[in-house]
Amino acid sequence: LRTHLAGQRGEEAVRAAHAAVAGAGAATWPWREAINEFANAGEEAAAAALLTQATDAMLPGREADWLALAADLPRLPLAAHLRALLPRLAPADGEQRLAGARLALRDGAFVQAEAWLADPVPAEHGVQFRHARILLGRARRLLSLPQGDADLPGDTFATLAGRAARTPPDLSFGGPVVMANRSLAAGGAERQLVVSLVGLARRLGGAEAVRLLCTDLRADPARRVNMPPLDRAGIEVEDLSEGPSPVPEGLDPEIADLLDLLGRDLADPILRLRAAFLRHRPRVVHLWQDRTSVDGAIAALLAGVPRIVLGARSTRPSTHKRLLPYLHPAYRALWRDPRIVLANNSAMGARDYEDWLDLPPGTISVVNNGFDFATMDARATPEAVARARAAIAAPPGAPVIGNVARLT
């Protein structure tokens, strides 16, 4: 299944998944593994279809198995699909009511959670039921949602962004210009990030004037493809994925509660970036791509960074890998802050983001892609040019027109 997905062979992947779950019997792990593979590959529709099939196979009658499966699945991108399937669950006892309520609370189905937490409370689960009711009440208070369901995690991100904006900027921050991205994998944004860092270091007088933070670099060569130019320039790269998650010290209790409501998986990058910003005290933070822009903007506001650039690439996120459900509400909450500048690498991309976010025309600045012409010229020696012309049998003196592009 993973091989088919890596090769973008969608139909073969679906057939492999169906073959895996056909013989699952009472086991839940084949369903879990197949759904996770599709979700991790950005194939949300296929993951949701398998989740519905698993629900058909398990409910009614196997409530405990379904609850265990649902708790093991990634919240993104399946939260909305899980919310829609929760009403089909009929908990058989207090333990299943409690597990269902926790799942409903996690994914924003507050009304369903309230129904399962209602009296009578099983005596053997009294403490757990009271704790779950407290968490539900806290979530409603934090989101200013006295009734109805929440759209999680989008509502939490939007509320957190608005609350973080109340933190005043620390004008004493005068450290390096800090850029942040998830990794240095082989992508166009990563290449532009490297060009920007190297060029900015030259303009600002040295490598110590800039720094790069990566939230998911790891010791993986595929995530470090664009590292060599930074090594040659002496620019420091910090891998924030290493070590335990920082303790959220010095935060307003309401902010801490909102981060807790997000869940550890979504709050961790924000906490790591905030801790790094407090260490380096940058005068400017430049965040690259959607997920890092949202996480990093909230972290930078909480740290008091005085100037923040959110750098989007291309047009609005529309593919399943890019379109995280919280991006739209989070961007909408962030753009109003005067410390934040939104940028895109093309006029078309800027206008498309403005249309997606319902922003006034001209809100998003355009900073076109850059090119390292000095490196290109250094590579274009007479010998290299002669070899390239000979490889395509170009006659002497004939003009050669080249095009570097992809057809998508």
GROMACS .gro file of C-alpha atoms in nm:
model
  408
    1LEU     CA    1   0.000   0.000   0.000
    2ARG     CA    2   0.277   0.243   0.091
    3THR     CA    3   0.465   0.159  -0.230
    4HIS     CA    4   0.157   0.226  -0.442
    5LEU     CA    5   0.094   0.557  -0.265
    6ALA     CA    6   0.457   0.665  -0.306
    7GLY     CA    7   0.427   0.591  -0.677
    8GLN     CA    8   0.097   0.781  -0.700
    9ARG     CA    9  -0.086   0.466  -0.809
   10GLY     CA   10  -0.415   0.547  -0.639
   11GLU     CA   11  -0.631   0.266  -0.777
   12GLU     CA   12  -0.371   0.002  -0.689
   13ALA     CA   13  -0.343   0.150  -0.339
   14VAL     CA   14  -0.720   0.127  -0.287
   15ARG     CA   15  -0.721  -0.236  -0.403
   16ALA     CA   16  -0.433  -0.317  -0.168
   17ALA     CA   17  -0.620  -0.157   0.121
   18HIS     CA   18  -0.937  -0.351   0.048
   19ALA     CA   19  -0.738  -0.674   0.034
   20ALA     CA   20  -0.579  -0.593   0.370
   21VAL     CA   21  -0.905  -0.524   0.552
   22ALA     CA   22  -1.103  -0.803   0.386
   23GLY     CA   23  -0.931  -1.059   0.606
   24ALA     CA   24  -0.916  -0.842   0.916
   25GLY     CA   25  -1.182  -1.038   1.104
   26ALA     CA   26  -1.199  -0.909   1.462
   27ALA     CA   27  -0.865  -0.727   1.435
   28THR     CA   28  -0.863  -0.347   1.414
   29TRP     CA   29  -0.499  -0.293   1.322
   30PRO     CA   30  -0.538  -0.357   0.944
   31TRP     CA   31  -0.805  -0.084   0.934
   32ARG     CA   32  -0.587   0.150   1.141
   33GLU     CA   33  -0.275   0.098   0.930
   34ALA     CA   34  -0.457   0.135   0.598
   35ILE     CA   35  -0.644   0.451   0.705
   36ASN     CA   36  -0.324   0.602   0.847
   37GLU     CA   37  -0.132   0.535   0.525
   38PHE     CA   38  -0.391   0.718   0.316
   39ALA     CA   39  -0.416   1.004   0.567
   40ASN     CA   40  -0.037   1.047   0.585
   41ALA     CA   41  -0.017   1.047   0.205
   42GLY     CA   42  -0.271   1.330   0.185
   43GLU     CA   43  -0.542   1.105   0.039
   44GLU     CA   44  -0.821   1.231   0.264
   45ALA     CA   45  -1.111   1.100   0.055
   46ALA     CA   46  -0.971   0.746   0.048
   47ALA     CA   47  -0.896   0.757   0.422
   48ALA     CA   48  -1.249   0.879   0.497
   49ALA     CA   49  -1.403   0.610   0.275
   50LEU     CA   50  -1.210   0.340   0.461
   51LEU     CA   51  -1.314   0.489   0.794
   52THR     CA   52  -1.679   0.468   0.686
   53GLN     CA   53  -1.628   0.106   0.579
   54ALA     CA   54  -1.471   0.026   0.916
   55THR     CA   55  -1.769   0.186   1.089
   56ASP     CA   56  -2.010  -0.023   0.880
   57ALA     CA   57  -1.815  -0.337   0.976
   58MET     CA   58  -1.799  -0.263   1.350
   59LEU     CA   59  -2.121  -0.082   1.440
   60PRO     CA   60  -2.341  -0.187   1.597
   61GLY     CA   61  -2.192  -0.460   1.811
   62ARG     CA   62  -1.820  -0.378   1.828
   63GLU     CA   63  -1.832  -0.039   1.999
   64ALA     CA   64  -1.512  -0.095   2.199
   65ASP     CA   65  -1.319  -0.184   1.881
   66TRP     CA   66  -1.449   0.122   1.698
   67LEU     CA   67  -1.358   0.353   1.986
   68ALA     CA   68  -1.007   0.209   2.001
   69LEU     CA   69  -0.967   0.254   1.624
   70ALA     CA   70  -1.098   0.612   1.625
   71ALA     CA   71  -0.870   0.712   1.914
   72ASP     CA   72  -0.565   0.587   1.720
   73LEU     CA   73  -0.638   0.779   1.400
   74PRO     CA   74  -0.482   1.120   1.323
   75ARG     CA   75  -0.700   1.420   1.405
   76LEU     CA   76  -0.590   1.580   1.081
   77PRO     CA   77  -0.738   1.536   0.832
   78LEU     CA   78  -1.009   1.308   0.979
   79ALA     CA   79  -1.165   1.515   1.261
   80ALA     CA   80  -1.469   1.624   1.059
   81HIS     CA   81  -1.529   1.270   0.932
   82LEU     CA   82  -1.508   1.127   1.283
   83ARG     CA   83  -1.753   1.393   1.409
   84ALA     CA   84  -2.002   1.289   1.144
   85LEU     CA   85  -1.978   0.921   1.242
   86LEU     CA   86  -2.007   0.966   1.620
   87PRO     CA   87  -2.392   0.957   1.627
   88ARG     CA   88  -2.377   0.598   1.500
   89LEU     CA   89  -2.204   0.492   1.822
   90ALA     CA   90  -2.430   0.344   2.095
   91PRO     CA   91  -2.211   0.306   2.405
   92ALA     CA   92  -2.296  -0.011   2.597
   93ASP     CA   93  -2.160   0.093   2.937
   94GLY     CA   94  -2.005   0.376   3.137
   95GLU     CA   95  -1.655   0.311   3.010
   96GLN     CA   96  -1.767   0.337   2.648
   97ARG     CA   97  -1.973   0.651   2.725
   98LEU     CA   98  -1.661   0.810   2.875
   99ALA     CA   99  -1.437   0.708   2.582
  100GLY     CA  100  -1.693   0.837   2.333
  101ALA     CA  101  -1.729   1.167   2.520
  102ARG     CA  102  -1.352   1.220   2.523
  103LEU     CA  103  -1.335   1.153   2.151
  104ALA     CA  104  -1.628   1.387   2.086
  105LEU     CA  105  -1.468   1.660   2.300
  106ARG     CA  106  -1.137   1.623   2.117
  107ASP     CA  107  -1.303   1.670   1.778
  108GLY     CA  108  -1.552   1.944   1.872
  109ALA     CA  109  -1.875   1.739   1.896
  110PHE     CA  110  -1.968   1.911   2.222
  111VAL     CA  111  -2.342   1.833   2.206
  112GLN     CA  112  -2.271   1.462   2.165
  113ALA     CA  113  -2.017   1.474   2.448
  114GLU     CA  114  -2.275   1.636   2.675
  115ALA     CA  115  -2.528   1.363   2.596
  116TRP     CA  116  -2.284   1.086   2.688
  117LEU     CA  117  -2.172   1.266   3.006
  118ALA     CA  118  -2.527   1.330   3.127
  119ASP     CA  119  -2.674   1.159   3.432
  120PRO     CA  120  -2.687   0.887   3.544
  121VAL     CA  121  -2.314   0.877   3.615
  122PRO     CA  122  -2.176   0.525   3.677
  123ALA     CA  123  -2.043   0.506   4.031
  124GLU     CA  124  -1.719   0.340   3.921
  125HIS     CA  125  -1.644   0.626   3.678
  126GLY     CA  126  -1.763   0.922   3.886
  127VAL     CA  127  -1.426   1.099   3.905
  128GLN     CA  128  -1.355   1.057   3.532
  129PHE     CA  129  -1.702   1.183   3.438
  130ARG     CA  130  -1.664   1.493   3.656
  131HIS     CA  131  -1.322   1.565   3.504
  132ALA     CA  132  -1.458   1.527   3.149
  133ARG     CA  133  -1.745   1.764   3.232
  134ILE     CA  134  -1.496   2.019   3.364
  135LEU     CA  135  -1.291   1.994   3.043
  136LEU     CA  136  -1.603   2.038   2.832
  137GLY     CA  137  -1.708   2.345   3.030
  138ARG     CA  138  -1.358   2.490   3.000
  139ALA     CA  139  -1.359   2.437   2.622
  140ARG     CA  140  -1.692   2.619   2.587
  141ARG     CA  141  -1.562   2.906   2.801
  142LEU     CA  142  -1.235   2.939   2.611
  143LEU     CA  143  -1.409   2.941   2.273
  144SER     CA  144  -1.699   3.162   2.391
  145LEU     CA  145  -1.936   2.889   2.272
  146PRO     CA  146  -2.217   2.841   2.525
  147GLN     CA  147  -2.401   2.591   2.303
  148GLY     CA  148  -2.363   2.392   1.984
  149ASP     CA  149  -2.057   2.223   1.838
  150ALA     CA  150  -1.712   2.363   1.768
  151ASP     CA  151  -1.506   2.335   1.451
  152LEU     CA  152  -1.188   2.198   1.601
  153PRO     CA  153  -0.905   2.263   1.577
  154GLY     CA  154  -0.987   2.568   1.362
  155ASP     CA  155  -1.183   2.752   1.632
  156THR     CA  156  -0.902   2.693   1.881
  157PHE     CA  157  -0.635   2.824   1.644
  158ALA     CA  158  -0.840   3.136   1.566
  159THR     CA  159  -0.909   3.205   1.934
  160LEU     CA  160  -0.544   3.142   2.025
  161ALA     CA  161  -0.423   3.376   1.750
  162GLY     CA  162  -0.654   3.651   1.870
  163ARG     CA  163  -0.551   3.601   2.230
  164ALA     CA  164  -0.178   3.593   2.140
  165ALA     CA  165  -0.215   3.929   1.963
  166ARG     CA  166  -0.280   4.091   2.302
  167THR     CA  167   0.083   4.024   2.399
  168PRO     CA  168   0.268   4.354   2.348
  169PRO     CA  169   0.580   4.357   2.127
  170ASP     CA  170   0.915   4.363   2.304
  171LEU     CA  171   1.096   4.647   2.129
  172SER     CA  172   1.423   4.547   2.296
  173PHE     CA  173   1.445   4.246   2.064
  174GLY     CA  174   1.747   4.320   1.843
  175GLY     CA  175   1.880   3.975   1.762
  176PRO     CA  176   1.931   3.810   1.422
  177VAL     CA  177   1.675   3.783   1.146
  178VAL     CA  178   1.527   3.440   1.206
  179MET     CA  179   1.363   3.234   0.934
  180ALA     CA  180   1.166   2.916   1.000
  181ASN     CA  181   1.042   2.625   0.793
  182ARG     CA  182   0.965   2.261   0.857
  183SER     CA  183   1.276   2.121   0.683
  184LEU     CA  184   1.530   2.162   0.403
  185ALA     CA  185   1.383   1.896   0.176
  186ALA     CA  186   1.406   1.909  -0.204
  187GLY     CA  187   1.138   2.170  -0.271
  188GLY     CA  188   1.109   2.505  -0.441
  189ALA     CA  189   1.026   2.690  -0.121
  190GLU     CA  190   1.325   2.537   0.055
  191ARG     CA  191   1.555   2.640  -0.228
  192GLN     CA  192   1.424   2.998  -0.214
  193LEU     CA  193   1.465   2.995   0.163
  194VAL     CA  194   1.832   2.906   0.123
  195VAL     CA  195   1.889   3.172  -0.145
  196SER     CA  196   1.724   3.431   0.081
  197LEU     CA  197   1.931   3.338   0.385
  198VAL     CA  198   2.262   3.340   0.199
  199GLY     CA  199   2.184   3.670   0.025
  200LEU     CA  200   2.060   3.834   0.344
  201ALA     CA  201   2.370   3.723   0.534
  202ARG     CA  202   2.586   3.895   0.271
  203ARG     CA  203   2.385   4.217   0.296
  204LEU     CA  204   2.381   4.223   0.676
  205GLY     CA  205   2.753   4.165   0.712
  206GLY     CA  206   2.787   3.797   0.803
  207ALA     CA  207   2.632   3.463   0.884
  208GLU     CA  208   2.572   3.558   1.246
  209ALA     CA  209   2.307   3.810   1.132
  210VAL     CA  210   2.067   3.535   1.029
  211ARG     CA  211   1.953   3.199   1.161
  212LEU     CA  212   1.725   2.917   1.044
  213LEU     CA  213   1.488   2.717   1.264
  214CYS     CA  214   1.343   2.389   1.135
  215THR     CA  215   1.055   2.224   1.318
  216ASP     CA  216   1.087   1.882   1.154
  217LEU     CA  217   1.442   1.842   1.021
  218ARG     CA  218   1.553   1.520   1.193
  219ALA     CA  219   1.856   1.312   1.093
  220ASP     CA  220   1.698   1.230   0.759
  221PRO     CA  221   1.904   1.300   0.444
  222ALA     CA  222   1.584   1.356   0.244
  223ARG     CA  223   1.495   1.645   0.475
  224ARG     CA  224   1.843   1.801   0.449
  225VAL     CA  225   1.889   1.818   0.070
  226ASN     CA  226   1.931   2.198   0.074
  227MET     CA  227   2.168   2.208   0.372
  228PRO     CA  228   2.507   2.229   0.187
  229PRO     CA  229   2.480   2.596   0.075
  230LEU     CA  230   2.400   2.698   0.434
  231ASP     CA  231   2.695   2.496   0.565
  232ARG     CA  232   2.927   2.666   0.314
  233ALA     CA  233   2.796   3.009   0.416
  234GLY     CA  234   2.837   2.927   0.787
  235ILE     CA  235   2.468   2.991   0.862
  236GLU     CA  236   2.348   2.816   1.174
  237VAL     CA  237   2.052   2.578   1.141
  238GLU     CA  238   1.868   2.471   1.454
  239ASP     CA  239   1.661   2.150   1.458
  240LEU     CA  240   1.369   2.211   1.693
  241SER     CA  241   1.239   1.854   1.664
  242GLU     CA  242   1.509   1.731   1.903
  243GLY     CA  243   1.457   1.698   2.277
  244PRO     CA  244   1.145   1.712   2.495
  245SER     CA  245   0.870   1.966   2.439
  246PRO     CA  246   0.937   2.292   2.627
  247VAL     CA  247   0.744   2.365   2.943
  248PRO     CA  248   0.503   2.656   2.868
  249GLU     CA  249   0.648   2.891   3.128
  250GLY     CA  250   0.538   3.251   3.168
  251LEU     CA  251   0.220   3.210   2.967
  252ASP     CA  252  -0.116   3.360   3.055
  253PRO     CA  253  -0.333   3.079   3.203
  254GLU     CA  254  -0.590   3.124   2.927
  255ILE     CA  255  -0.319   3.081   2.662
  256ALA     CA  256  -0.196   2.767   2.837
  257ASP     CA  257  -0.550   2.631   2.845
  258LEU     CA  258  -0.596   2.699   2.472
  259LEU     CA  259  -0.270   2.520   2.392
  260ASP     CA  260  -0.387   2.229   2.603
  261LEU     CA  261  -0.717   2.224   2.411
  262LEU     CA  262  -0.521   2.206   2.084
  263GLY     CA  263  -0.360   1.883   2.197
  264ARG     CA  264   0.006   1.795   2.228
  265ASP     CA  265   0.057   1.719   1.859
  266LEU     CA  266  -0.059   2.063   1.742
  267ALA     CA  267   0.069   2.268   2.036
  268ASP     CA  268   0.423   2.126   2.036
  269PRO     CA  269   0.557   2.320   1.730
  270ILE     CA  270   0.416   2.645   1.874
  271LEU     CA  271   0.585   2.588   2.210
  272ARG     CA  272   0.918   2.494   2.047
  273LEU     CA  273   0.916   2.801   1.821
  274ARG     CA  274   0.821   3.031   2.109
  275ALA     CA  275   1.108   2.899   2.321
  276ALA     CA  276   1.352   2.953   2.031
  277PHE     CA  277   1.229   3.309   1.972
  278LEU     CA  278   1.274   3.390   2.341
  279ARG     CA  279   1.632   3.258   2.323
  280HIS     CA  280   1.735   3.445   2.009
  281ARG     CA  281   1.523   3.761   2.055
  282PRO     CA  282   1.497   3.829   1.679
  283ARG     CA  283   1.405   4.171   1.549
  284VAL     CA  284   1.233   4.007   1.251
  285VAL     CA  285   1.090   3.658   1.204
  286HIS     CA  286   1.024   3.534   0.849
  287LEU     CA  287   0.806   3.222   0.836
  288TRP     CA  288   0.787   3.002   0.528
  289GLN     CA  289   0.481   2.810   0.403
  290ASP     CA  290   0.137   2.777   0.555
  291ARG     CA  291   0.176   2.545   0.850
  292THR     CA  292   0.495   2.707   0.978
  293SER     CA  293   0.345   3.052   0.916
  294VAL     CA  294   0.047   2.985   1.142
  295ASP     CA  295   0.242   2.802   1.415
  296GLY     CA  296   0.528   3.051   1.402
  297ALA     CA  297   0.310   3.363   1.398
  298ILE     CA  298   0.129   3.255   1.715
  299ALA     CA  299   0.463   3.165   1.875
  300ALA     CA  300   0.623   3.496   1.770
  301LEU     CA  301   0.331   3.700   1.904
  302LEU     CA  302   0.347   3.514   2.236
  303ALA     CA  303   0.724   3.578   2.253
  304GLY     CA  304   0.688   3.951   2.177
  305VAL     CA  305   0.866   3.956   1.838
  306PRO     CA  306   0.810   4.306   1.695
  307ARG     CA  307   0.795   4.218   1.321
  308ILE     CA  308   0.664   3.900   1.159
  309VAL     CA  309   0.653   3.801   0.790
  310LEU     CA  310   0.426   3.518   0.673
  311GLY     CA  311   0.558   3.390   0.342
  312ALA     CA  312   0.303   3.193   0.137
  313ARG     CA  313   0.400   3.014  -0.181
  314SER     CA  314   0.198   2.975  -0.500
  315THR     CA  315  -0.183   2.982  -0.480
  316ARG     CA  316  -0.416   2.899  -0.192
  317PRO     CA  317  -0.374   2.554  -0.032
  318SER     CA  318  -0.610   2.326  -0.223
  319THR     CA  319  -0.442   1.984  -0.219
  320HIS     CA  320  -0.512   1.761   0.081
  321LYS     CA  321  -0.149   1.776   0.192
  322ARG     CA  322  -0.158   2.157   0.214
  323LEU     CA  323  -0.520   2.226   0.304
  324LEU     CA  324  -0.519   2.181   0.681
  325PRO     CA  325  -0.864   2.264   0.822
  326TYR     CA  326  -0.738   2.529   1.065
  327LEU     CA  327  -0.540   2.740   0.815
  328HIS     CA  328  -0.828   2.958   0.698
  329PRO     CA  329  -0.958   3.065   1.042
  330ALA     CA  330  -0.605   3.108   1.173
  331TYR     CA  331  -0.493   3.329   0.882
  332ARG     CA  332  -0.813   3.531   0.916
  333ALA     CA  333  -0.736   3.596   1.282
  334LEU     CA  334  -0.367   3.676   1.226
  335TRP     CA  335  -0.371   3.920   0.934
  336ARG     CA  336  -0.528   4.202   1.136
  337ASP     CA  337  -0.226   4.238   1.366
  338PRO     CA  338  -0.010   4.537   1.257
  339ARG     CA  339   0.309   4.345   1.340
  340ILE     CA  340   0.232   4.086   1.072
  341VAL     CA  341   0.305   4.123   0.701
  342LEU     CA  342   0.165   3.870   0.452
  343ALA     CA  343   0.374   3.800   0.142
  344ASN     CA  344   0.356   3.574  -0.162
  345ASN     CA  345   0.603   3.494  -0.439
  346SER     CA  346   0.371   3.591  -0.726
  347ALA     CA  347   0.100   3.844  -0.802
  348MET     CA  348  -0.138   3.563  -0.900
  349GLY     CA  349  -0.068   3.381  -0.573
  350ALA     CA  350  -0.119   3.697  -0.367
  351ARG     CA  351  -0.452   3.774  -0.532
  352ASP     CA  352  -0.566   3.412  -0.491
  353TYR     CA  353  -0.485   3.413  -0.119
  354GLU     CA  354  -0.670   3.745  -0.082
  355ASP     CA  355  -0.974   3.594  -0.252
  356TRP     CA  356  -0.956   3.279  -0.034
  357LEU     CA  357  -0.924   3.478   0.289
  358ASP     CA  358  -1.164   3.756   0.181
  359LEU     CA  359  -0.895   4.023   0.228
  360PRO     CA  360  -0.889   4.367   0.065
  361PRO     CA  361  -0.693   4.378  -0.263
  362GLY     CA  362  -0.330   4.469  -0.204
  363THR     CA  363  -0.321   4.328   0.149
  364ILE     CA  364  -0.061   4.068   0.053
  365SER     CA  365   0.278   4.193  -0.068
  366VAL     CA  366   0.458   4.030  -0.360
  367VAL     CA  367   0.822   3.924  -0.324
  368ASN     CA  368   0.923   3.735  -0.636
  369ASN     CA  369   1.157   3.438  -0.637
  370GLY     CA  370   1.527   3.519  -0.640
  371PHE     CA  371   1.817   3.366  -0.831
  372ASP     CA  372   2.178   3.319  -0.732
  373PHE     CA  373   2.329   3.441  -1.059
  374ALA     CA  374   2.683   3.444  -0.918
  375THR     CA  375   2.674   3.069  -0.862
  376MET     CA  376   2.520   3.011  -1.205
  377ASP     CA  377   2.790   3.220  -1.373
  378ALA     CA  378   3.064   3.038  -1.183
  379ARG     CA  379   2.934   2.705  -1.312
  380ALA     CA  380   2.908   2.825  -1.672
  381THR     CA  381   3.276   2.784  -1.762
  382PRO     CA  382   3.369   2.765  -2.132
  383GLU     CA  383   3.439   2.393  -2.087
  384ALA     CA  384   3.097   2.332  -1.930
  385VAL     CA  385   2.925   2.528  -2.207
  386ALA     CA  386   3.109   2.329  -2.473
  387ARG     CA  387   3.009   1.999  -2.312
  388ALA     CA  388   2.646   2.106  -2.290
  389ARG     CA  389   2.637   2.211  -2.657
  390ALA     CA  390   2.803   1.891  -2.767
  391ALA     CA  391   2.552   1.683  -2.569
  392ILE     CA  392   2.266   1.819  -2.783
  393ALA     CA  393   2.471   1.835  -3.106
  394ALA     CA  394   2.426   2.213  -3.136
  395PRO     CA  395   2.615   2.349  -3.440
  396PRO     CA  396   2.883   2.612  -3.366
  397GLY     CA  397   2.729   2.957  -3.335
  398ALA     CA  398   2.369   2.830  -3.331
  399PRO     CA  399   2.156   2.995  -3.058
  400VAL     CA  400   2.031   2.759  -2.787
  401ILE     CA  401   1.701   2.835  -2.612
  402GLY     CA  402   1.647   2.657  -2.283
  403ASN     CA  403   1.340   2.615  -2.066
  404VAL     CA  404   1.332   2.489  -1.709
  405ALA     CA  405   0.975   2.417  -1.606
  406ARG     CA  406   0.724   2.146  -1.530
  407LEU     CA  407   0.388   2.075  -1.688
  408THR     CA  408   0.128   2.042  -1.409
   0.00000   0.00000   0.00000
